[in-house]
Amino acid sequence: MTTCRRILPALSLVLAGFLLPARAAAQDDPRLQDAVRLAREGLGDSARAVTRTLLDATPTTSALYPEILYTQGLVAGSLQDRRLALQRVTVEFSLSPWADDALLLLGQLDYAIDDPAGALRYFERLLSDYPESPIRAAAALWGSRAAWEQRNTEAACRFAAIGIAANTEDVELRNQLAFQQQRCDAQPAVTPAPTPPPPAPAPPPAQTGPVYRIQAAALQTRSDADQFAARLKALGFESVVVHEGSFYKVQAGPFGTRDEARAALPRIRERFGTGPFIVVVR
């Protein structure tokens, strides 16, 4: 019952658009500011009409496009629509000023529906991919809360330490992070077991049949694709950028068998929040 009492109010706040990063209340475009205001006044249909009209009239190459898409997520009428819009911001416009805010909201959504593991993935990604983000402290606080929900003391205390190191000027946020740190200080010390050395990697098998890759993203500029490919490599995957039509497709691999590629899909999906799929390249 305690969990249900927490989920329902939090979910209602998220769906109403009130669990927002600081920047979400200050869209740059006055039309988007009006859309957020309409949604907060209970005129959700009108707010969504504003964002749809702007999105249809704005080219995807415009710097305004991800801001419109982000606002569309804020005023969405359902949890699914909100999630889809915010995920597009994080995947298709990961270099925009709105990507870190979108990750924070996605994590809050998962936390509100009692999915702390899913929430942690978004908060971890924000902290790892956006080291200069002004909302690092907020992401760390939510990450600490989600980790405590999982009884993961190590992760909870790590998030709290990151948040305190971010040195935010928000007094209330600092106080909440200090409370999380106090919970850590109250935990008994545990000496971790030594970590065995990793096994030596096996040599790659010779490729004689079809080669499989995982398409992780399709982006509109080469620079965005190259940065996404670099993040795949940081995750431990070889990657390649394939230019087809108006898109630069970022693919992980190669994999010798379809089963090997299929086994890698969840890791890429969890890390980037995309809908990766397997392609045969020969």
XYZ file of C-alpha atoms in Angstrom:
282
model
C 0.000 0.000 0.000
C 2.869 2.399 0.711
C 4.197 1.923 -2.809
C 0.776 2.549 -4.355
C 0.314 5.714 -2.322
C 3.627 6.966 -3.664
C 3.059 5.975 -7.296
C -0.369 7.475 -7.842
C 0.408 11.071 -6.741
C 3.780 11.015 -8.496
C 2.280 9.697 -11.719
C -0.443 12.315 -11.677
C 2.195 15.017 -11.281
C 4.277 13.648 -14.160
C 1.281 13.363 -16.459
C 0.206 16.883 -15.529
C 3.665 18.161 -16.428
C 4.777 19.410 -13.023
C 7.866 17.230 -12.472
C 9.973 19.381 -14.779
C 13.640 20.359 -14.888
C 14.307 24.040 -14.344
C 14.686 24.763 -18.058
C 11.311 23.210 -18.911
C 9.442 26.172 -17.452
C 11.343 28.591 -19.697
C 11.020 27.506 -23.318
C 12.777 29.960 -25.594
C 9.902 30.374 -28.053
C 6.849 32.320 -26.769
C 4.522 29.957 -28.646
C 5.920 27.018 -26.724
C 5.656 28.930 -23.475
C 1.969 29.415 -24.293
C 1.575 25.672 -24.947
C 2.997 24.805 -21.523
C 0.779 27.429 -19.899
C -2.317 26.038 -21.647
C -1.492 22.517 -20.454
C -1.065 23.692 -16.861
C -4.422 25.467 -17.050
C -6.109 22.212 -18.064
C -6.374 23.041 -21.789
C -4.336 20.055 -22.943
C -6.013 19.717 -26.348
C -5.215 23.337 -27.182
C -1.617 22.907 -26.005
C -1.157 19.812 -28.153
C -2.654 21.578 -31.169
C -0.036 24.323 -30.815
C 2.864 21.872 -30.774
C 1.480 19.804 -33.677
C 1.108 22.926 -35.835
C 4.620 24.107 -35.025
C 6.135 20.674 -35.573
C 4.490 20.340 -39.004
C 5.715 23.790 -40.051
C 9.323 23.407 -38.827
C 12.054 21.514 -40.709
C 13.811 18.819 -38.698
C 17.118 20.589 -39.352
C 15.967 23.660 -37.433
C 17.359 24.202 -33.928
C 13.767 24.832 -32.846
C 12.589 21.364 -33.848
C 13.887 19.428 -30.781
C 12.523 22.142 -28.499
C 9.071 21.727 -30.078
C 9.355 17.956 -29.800
C 10.360 18.239 -26.147
C 7.417 20.530 -25.440
C 5.125 18.086 -27.222
C 6.291 15.508 -24.696
C 5.508 17.859 -21.809
C 1.921 18.470 -22.933
C 1.199 14.947 -24.226
C -2.154 13.461 -23.319
C -0.889 9.992 -22.438
C 2.115 8.336 -20.867
C 2.933 6.551 -24.135
C 2.827 9.734 -26.234
C 4.972 11.551 -23.691
C 7.544 8.777 -23.640
C 7.732 8.562 -27.457
C 8.255 12.296 -27.895
C 10.945 12.490 -25.202
C 12.737 9.412 -26.545
C 12.881 11.028 -29.989
C 14.643 14.005 -28.427
C 17.227 11.779 -26.710
C 17.924 9.655 -29.801
C 17.429 11.857 -32.857
C 18.591 15.096 -31.232
C 21.012 13.878 -28.580
C 23.227 16.947 -29.111
C 20.414 19.455 -28.578
C 20.076 21.490 -25.347
C 16.900 19.535 -24.538
C 18.276 15.989 -24.576
C 19.427 15.947 -20.938
C 16.086 17.380 -19.759
C 14.283 14.680 -21.744
C 16.380 11.968 -20.097
C 15.549 13.332 -16.656
C 11.819 13.306 -17.412
C 11.979 9.782 -18.838
C 13.662 8.615 -15.658
C 11.008 10.340 -13.564
C 8.303 8.626 -15.604
C 9.775 5.188 -14.926
C 10.223 6.026 -11.237
C 6.579 7.140 -10.998
C 5.284 3.865 -12.450
C 7.419 1.880 -9.994
C 10.205 0.900 -12.405
C 13.330 2.058 -10.534
C 15.604 -0.118 -12.704
C 14.381 1.628 -15.853
C 14.686 5.003 -14.132
C 18.290 4.288 -13.145
C 19.250 3.632 -16.773
C 18.053 7.085 -17.810
C 19.750 8.840 -14.879
C 22.999 6.936 -15.494
C 22.909 7.907 -19.165
C 22.347 11.577 -18.365
C 25.293 11.658 -15.968
C 27.633 9.757 -18.306
C 26.712 11.467 -21.591
C 26.213 15.035 -20.355
C 28.988 15.817 -17.856
C 28.397 19.583 -18.182
C 24.615 19.437 -17.797
C 23.158 21.986 -15.359
C 20.692 19.344 -14.106
C 23.298 16.787 -13.008
C 22.459 17.357 -9.343
C 18.759 16.732 -9.972
C 19.517 13.565 -11.951
C 21.809 12.356 -9.157
C 19.099 12.927 -6.539
C 16.536 10.938 -8.519
C 19.128 8.247 -9.216
C 19.849 7.935 -5.504
C 16.147 7.607 -4.748
C 15.682 4.941 -7.423
C 18.716 3.004 -6.176
C 17.379 3.015 -2.603
C 14.110 1.596 -3.990
C 16.161 -1.330 -5.298
C 18.069 -1.610 -2.024
C 21.246 -0.900 -3.989
C 23.219 0.994 -1.354
C 26.386 1.285 -3.443
C 24.573 2.934 -6.366
C 22.453 5.138 -4.092
C 25.516 6.514 -2.318
C 27.421 6.948 -5.583
C 24.566 9.014 -7.024
C 24.361 11.097 -3.835
C 28.090 11.834 -3.991
C 27.816 12.913 -7.635
C 24.938 15.223 -6.779
C 26.791 16.858 -3.899
C 29.886 17.314 -6.070
C 27.736 19.095 -8.686
C 27.484 21.982 -6.189
C 24.040 23.214 -7.215
C 22.803 26.612 -6.060
C 19.342 25.160 -5.345
C 19.184 25.069 -1.553
C 16.297 22.586 -1.384
C 18.079 20.262 -3.796
C 21.274 20.464 -1.737
C 19.309 19.603 1.390
C 17.721 16.571 -0.236
C 21.089 15.342 -1.482
C 22.541 15.835 2.003
C 19.731 13.672 3.380
C 20.629 10.920 0.903
C 24.264 11.203 1.985
C 23.226 10.893 5.633
C 21.498 7.618 4.780
C 24.775 6.436 3.299
C 26.769 7.472 6.369
C 24.405 5.399 8.515
C 25.141 2.218 6.536
C 27.664 -0.297 7.956
C 30.956 -0.452 6.112
C 31.302 -3.428 3.775
C 34.604 -4.622 2.361
C 34.041 -5.613 -1.247
C 35.336 -8.941 -2.478
C 38.307 -8.707 -4.842
C 37.331 -8.595 -8.485
C 38.897 -11.384 -10.554
C 40.785 -10.278 -13.679
C 38.714 -10.480 -16.860
C 39.391 -13.433 -19.154
C 41.512 -12.825 -22.220
C 39.310 -12.092 -25.248
C 38.959 -14.929 -27.733
C 40.125 -14.233 -31.301
C 37.244 -13.364 -33.641
C 36.068 -16.268 -35.807
C 36.664 -16.142 -39.536
C 33.629 -14.815 -41.413
C 32.504 -17.158 -44.189
C 28.719 -16.645 -44.221
C 26.327 -13.734 -43.726
C 27.414 -10.876 -41.481
C 24.906 -9.293 -39.119
C 24.817 -5.808 -37.673
C 22.463 -3.963 -35.326
C 21.087 -0.683 -36.604
C 20.957 1.531 -33.522
C 20.049 4.933 -34.986
C 19.291 6.807 -38.205
C 20.401 10.444 -37.976
C 20.302 13.375 -40.348
C 23.867 14.678 -40.086
C 27.214 12.939 -40.344
C 28.533 14.658 -37.212
C 25.617 13.379 -35.101
C 26.087 9.887 -36.539
C 29.831 9.915 -35.804
C 29.186 10.934 -32.194
C 26.554 8.211 -31.793
C 29.020 5.687 -33.270
C 31.637 6.813 -30.740
C 29.171 6.163 -27.910
C 28.555 2.654 -29.300
C 32.315 2.032 -29.285
C 32.497 3.264 -25.687
C 29.910 0.622 -24.863
C 32.205 -2.045 -26.345
C 30.779 -2.431 -29.855
C 32.477 -1.909 -33.184
C 30.385 0.486 -35.261
C 30.009 1.811 -38.775
C 28.079 4.719 -40.330
C 26.190 3.936 -43.552
C 24.884 6.832 -45.660
C 21.602 5.910 -47.336
C 19.276 8.514 -48.811
C 18.949 11.437 -46.397
C 20.000 9.434 -43.327
C 23.259 8.350 -41.743
C 22.589 4.938 -40.257
C 24.702 3.933 -37.254
C 25.204 0.169 -37.010
C 26.940 -1.965 -34.375
C 28.858 -5.071 -35.349
C 29.700 -7.170 -37.196
C 28.260 -10.283 -35.531
C 28.978 -13.758 -36.870
C 25.497 -15.131 -36.222
C 21.991 -13.774 -35.828
C 21.907 -15.197 -32.285
C 24.991 -13.132 -31.350
C 23.363 -9.992 -32.704
C 20.083 -10.819 -30.971
C 21.893 -11.224 -27.649
C 23.367 -7.706 -27.981
C 20.033 -6.013 -28.720
C 18.860 -5.540 -25.080
C 22.126 -3.888 -24.065
C 21.930 -1.331 -26.877
C 18.211 -0.755 -26.264
C 18.732 -0.172 -22.531
C 21.735 2.118 -23.066
C 20.285 4.369 -25.755
C 16.499 3.989 -25.412
C 16.152 3.300 -29.151
C 14.455 0.535 -31.095
C 17.504 -1.252 -32.546
C 17.049 -4.039 -35.073
C 19.197 -6.592 -36.889
C 20.305 -6.130 -40.505
C 22.171 -8.533 -42.821
C 24.986 -6.845 -44.706
C 26.206 -9.812 -46.790
